[in-house]
PDB file of C-alpha atoms in Angstrom:
ATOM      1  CA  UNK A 896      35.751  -5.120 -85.039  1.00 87.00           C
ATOM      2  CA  UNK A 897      33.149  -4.001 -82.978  1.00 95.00           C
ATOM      3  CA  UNK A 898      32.386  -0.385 -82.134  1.00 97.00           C
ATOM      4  CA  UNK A 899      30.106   0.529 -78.906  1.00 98.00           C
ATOM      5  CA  UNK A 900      29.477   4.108 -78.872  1.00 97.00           C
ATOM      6  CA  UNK A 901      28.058   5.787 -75.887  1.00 97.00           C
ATOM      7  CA  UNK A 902      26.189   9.095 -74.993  1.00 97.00           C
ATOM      8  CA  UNK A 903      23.935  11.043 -72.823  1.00 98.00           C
ATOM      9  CA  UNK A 904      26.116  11.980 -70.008  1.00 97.00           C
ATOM     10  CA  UNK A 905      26.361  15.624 -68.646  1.00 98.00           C
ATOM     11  CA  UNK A 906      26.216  17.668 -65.865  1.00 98.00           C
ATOM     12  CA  UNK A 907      23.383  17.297 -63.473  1.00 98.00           C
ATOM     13  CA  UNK A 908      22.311  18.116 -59.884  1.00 98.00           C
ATOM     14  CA  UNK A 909      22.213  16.140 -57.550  1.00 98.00           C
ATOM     15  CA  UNK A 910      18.795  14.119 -56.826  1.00 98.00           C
ATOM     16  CA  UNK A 911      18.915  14.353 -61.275  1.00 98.00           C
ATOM     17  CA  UNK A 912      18.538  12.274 -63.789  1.00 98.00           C
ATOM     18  CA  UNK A 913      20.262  11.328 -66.646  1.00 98.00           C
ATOM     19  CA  UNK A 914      19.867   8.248 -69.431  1.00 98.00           C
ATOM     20  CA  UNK A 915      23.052   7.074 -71.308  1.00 98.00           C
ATOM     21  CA  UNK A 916      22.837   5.315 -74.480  1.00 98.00           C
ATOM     22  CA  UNK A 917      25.150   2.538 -76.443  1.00 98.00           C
ATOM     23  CA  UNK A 918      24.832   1.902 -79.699  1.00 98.00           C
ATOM     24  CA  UNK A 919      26.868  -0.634 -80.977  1.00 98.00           C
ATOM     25  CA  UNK A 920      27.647  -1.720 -84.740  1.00 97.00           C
ATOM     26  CA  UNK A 921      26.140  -5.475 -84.318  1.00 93.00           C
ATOM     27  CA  UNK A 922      23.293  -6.913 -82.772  1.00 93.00           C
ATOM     28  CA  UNK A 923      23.336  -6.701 -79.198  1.00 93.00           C
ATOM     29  CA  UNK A 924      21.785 -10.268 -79.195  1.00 91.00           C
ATOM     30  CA  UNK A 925      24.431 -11.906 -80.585  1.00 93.00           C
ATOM     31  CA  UNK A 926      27.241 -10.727 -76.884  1.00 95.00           C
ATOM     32  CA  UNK A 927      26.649 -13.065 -74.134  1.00 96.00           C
ATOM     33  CA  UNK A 928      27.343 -10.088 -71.363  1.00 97.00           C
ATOM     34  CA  UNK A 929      26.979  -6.405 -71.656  1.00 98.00           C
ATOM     35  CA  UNK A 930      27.469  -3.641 -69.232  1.00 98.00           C
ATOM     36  CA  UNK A 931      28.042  -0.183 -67.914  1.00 98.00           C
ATOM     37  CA  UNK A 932      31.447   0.206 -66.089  1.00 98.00           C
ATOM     38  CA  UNK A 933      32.030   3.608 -64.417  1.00 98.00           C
ATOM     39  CA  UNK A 934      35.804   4.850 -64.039  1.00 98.00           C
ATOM     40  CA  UNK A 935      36.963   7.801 -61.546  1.00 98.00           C
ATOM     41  CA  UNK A 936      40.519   9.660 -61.577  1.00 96.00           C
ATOM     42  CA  UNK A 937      42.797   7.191 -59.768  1.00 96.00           C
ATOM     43  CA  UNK A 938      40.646   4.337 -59.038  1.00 97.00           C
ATOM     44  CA  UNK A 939      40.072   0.993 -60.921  1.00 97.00           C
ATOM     45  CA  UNK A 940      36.884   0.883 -63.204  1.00 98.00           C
ATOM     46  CA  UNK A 941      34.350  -0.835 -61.696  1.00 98.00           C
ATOM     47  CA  UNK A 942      31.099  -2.612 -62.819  1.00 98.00           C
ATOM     48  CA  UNK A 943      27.539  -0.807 -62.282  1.00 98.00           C
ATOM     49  CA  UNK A 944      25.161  -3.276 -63.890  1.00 98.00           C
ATOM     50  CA  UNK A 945      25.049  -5.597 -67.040  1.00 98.00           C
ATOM     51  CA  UNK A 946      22.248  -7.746 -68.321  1.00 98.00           C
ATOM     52  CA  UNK A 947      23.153 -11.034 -69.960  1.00 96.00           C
ATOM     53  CA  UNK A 948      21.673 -12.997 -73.006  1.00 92.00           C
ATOM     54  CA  UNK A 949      18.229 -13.917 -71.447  1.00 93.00           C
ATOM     55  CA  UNK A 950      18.061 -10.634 -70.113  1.00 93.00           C
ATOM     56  CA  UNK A 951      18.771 -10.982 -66.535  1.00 97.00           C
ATOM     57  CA  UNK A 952      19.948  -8.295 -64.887  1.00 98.00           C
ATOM     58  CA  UNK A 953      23.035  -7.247 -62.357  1.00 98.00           C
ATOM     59  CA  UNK A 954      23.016  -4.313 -60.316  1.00 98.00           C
ATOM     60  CA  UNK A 955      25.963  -3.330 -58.316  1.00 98.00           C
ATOM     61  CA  UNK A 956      24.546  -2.560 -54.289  1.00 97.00           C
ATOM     62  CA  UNK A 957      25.394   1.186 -55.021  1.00 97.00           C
ATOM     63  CA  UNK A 958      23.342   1.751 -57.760  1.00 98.00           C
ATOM     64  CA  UNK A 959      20.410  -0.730 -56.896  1.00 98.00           C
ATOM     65  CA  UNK A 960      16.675   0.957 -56.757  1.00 97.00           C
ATOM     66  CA  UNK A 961      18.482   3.958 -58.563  1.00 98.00           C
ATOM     67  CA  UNK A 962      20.152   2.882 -61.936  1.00 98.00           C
ATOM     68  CA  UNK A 963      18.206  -0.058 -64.595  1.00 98.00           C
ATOM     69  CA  UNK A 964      20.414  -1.222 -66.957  1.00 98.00           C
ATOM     70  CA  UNK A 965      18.104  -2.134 -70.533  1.00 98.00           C
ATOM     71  CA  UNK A 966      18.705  -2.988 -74.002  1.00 96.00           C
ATOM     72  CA  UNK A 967      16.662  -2.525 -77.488  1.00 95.00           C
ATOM     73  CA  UNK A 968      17.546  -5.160 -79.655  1.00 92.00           C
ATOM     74  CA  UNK A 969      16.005  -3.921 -82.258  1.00 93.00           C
ATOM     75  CA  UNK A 970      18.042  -0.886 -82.252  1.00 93.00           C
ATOM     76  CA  UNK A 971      21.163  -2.381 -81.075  1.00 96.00           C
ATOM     77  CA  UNK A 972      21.154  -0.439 -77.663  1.00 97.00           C
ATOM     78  CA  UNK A 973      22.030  -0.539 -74.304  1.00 98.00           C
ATOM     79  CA  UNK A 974      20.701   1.861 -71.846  1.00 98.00           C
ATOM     80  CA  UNK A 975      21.703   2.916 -68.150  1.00 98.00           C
ATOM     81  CA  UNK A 976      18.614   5.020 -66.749  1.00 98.00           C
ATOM     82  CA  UNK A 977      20.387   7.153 -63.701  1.00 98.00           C
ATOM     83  CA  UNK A 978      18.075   8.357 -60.850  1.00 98.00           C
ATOM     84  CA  UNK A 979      17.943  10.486 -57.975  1.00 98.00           C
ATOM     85  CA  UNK A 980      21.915  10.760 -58.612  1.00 98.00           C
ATOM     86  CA  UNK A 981      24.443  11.371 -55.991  1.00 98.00           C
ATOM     87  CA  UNK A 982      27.705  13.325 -56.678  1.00 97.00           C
ATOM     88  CA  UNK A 983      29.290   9.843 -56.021  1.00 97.00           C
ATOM     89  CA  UNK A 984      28.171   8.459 -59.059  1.00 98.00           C
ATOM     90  CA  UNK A 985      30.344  11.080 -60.700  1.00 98.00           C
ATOM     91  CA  UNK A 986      32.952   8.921 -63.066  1.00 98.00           C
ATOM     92  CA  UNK A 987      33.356   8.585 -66.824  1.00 98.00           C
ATOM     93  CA  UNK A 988      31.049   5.831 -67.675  1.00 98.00           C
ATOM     94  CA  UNK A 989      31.792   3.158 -70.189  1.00 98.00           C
ATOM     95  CA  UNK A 990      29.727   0.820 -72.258  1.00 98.00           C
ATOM     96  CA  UNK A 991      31.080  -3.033 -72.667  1.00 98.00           C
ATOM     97  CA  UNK A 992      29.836  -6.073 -74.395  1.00 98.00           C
ATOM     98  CA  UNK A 993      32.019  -9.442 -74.378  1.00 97.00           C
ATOM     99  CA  UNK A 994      31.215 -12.759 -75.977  1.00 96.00           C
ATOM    100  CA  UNK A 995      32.324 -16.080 -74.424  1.00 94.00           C
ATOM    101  CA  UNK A 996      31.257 -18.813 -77.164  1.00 85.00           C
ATOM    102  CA  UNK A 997      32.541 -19.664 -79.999  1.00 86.00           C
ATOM    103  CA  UNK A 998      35.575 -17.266 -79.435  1.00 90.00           C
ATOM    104  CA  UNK A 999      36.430 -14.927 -76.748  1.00 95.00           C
ATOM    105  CA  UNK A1000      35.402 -11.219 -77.564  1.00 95.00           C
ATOM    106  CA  UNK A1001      35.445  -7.905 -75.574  1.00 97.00           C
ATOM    107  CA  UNK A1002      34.539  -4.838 -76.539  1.00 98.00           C
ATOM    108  CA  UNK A1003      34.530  -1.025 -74.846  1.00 98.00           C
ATOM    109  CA  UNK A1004      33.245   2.180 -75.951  1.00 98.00           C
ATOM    110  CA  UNK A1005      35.040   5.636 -75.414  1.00 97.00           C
ATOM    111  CA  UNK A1006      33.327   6.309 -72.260  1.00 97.00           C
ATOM    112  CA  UNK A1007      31.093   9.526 -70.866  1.00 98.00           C
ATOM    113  CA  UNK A1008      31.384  11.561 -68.823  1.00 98.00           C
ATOM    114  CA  UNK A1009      28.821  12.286 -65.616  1.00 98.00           C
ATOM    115  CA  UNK A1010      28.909  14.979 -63.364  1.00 98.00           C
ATOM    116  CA  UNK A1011      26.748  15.084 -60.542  1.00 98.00           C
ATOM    117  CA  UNK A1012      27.479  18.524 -58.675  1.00 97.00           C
ATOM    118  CA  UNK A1013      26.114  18.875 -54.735  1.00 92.00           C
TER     119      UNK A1013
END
């Protein structure tokens, strides 16, 4: 079983930034997708941005020129760098890697939370 473990979130102004981490407990070289999914009160969780295995990257139009999603394979990361933030981004934020080949895997962290107060 995998574990994904994020951090970094907080309260933060608006216009802030703020860097959330990942760690997970295998090599994030060997998942074929990860991501950052953000979640509010009410509303399905949607996906902000994931990089894939040759590290090609997705960002969702909301977040684009404002959040760069990264890994450190090397230290089994995955990072979500959050600029100039808007009090919509506020959500609980949650790390997820998934595998596709040879078996079907999918993994999510505990999510954290971001506040991003006007």
């Amino acid at each position: 079983q995998v574990q994904l473990v994020e951090s970094g979130g907080g309260v933060v102004q608006s216009g802030g930034s703020l860097t959330l981490s990942c760690l997970a407990s295998r090599s994030v070289s060997t998942f074929n997708v990860m991501g950052w999914y953000r979640q509010t009160p009410g509303q399905e969780r949607e996906s902000v941005a994931t990089i894939i295995t040759s590290g090609m990257t997705f960002h969702d139009d909301s977040v684009k020129g404002r959040f760069t999603i990264s890994r450190d394979s090397a230290k089994n990361m995955l990072f979500l760098q959050m600029k100039n933030l808007k009090p919509e981004d506020t959500a609980v934020y949650y790390c997820n890697a998934k595998t596709f080949l040879p078996k079907s895997e999918d993994y999510w962290g505990q999510g954290t939370q971001v506040t991003v107060s006007s």
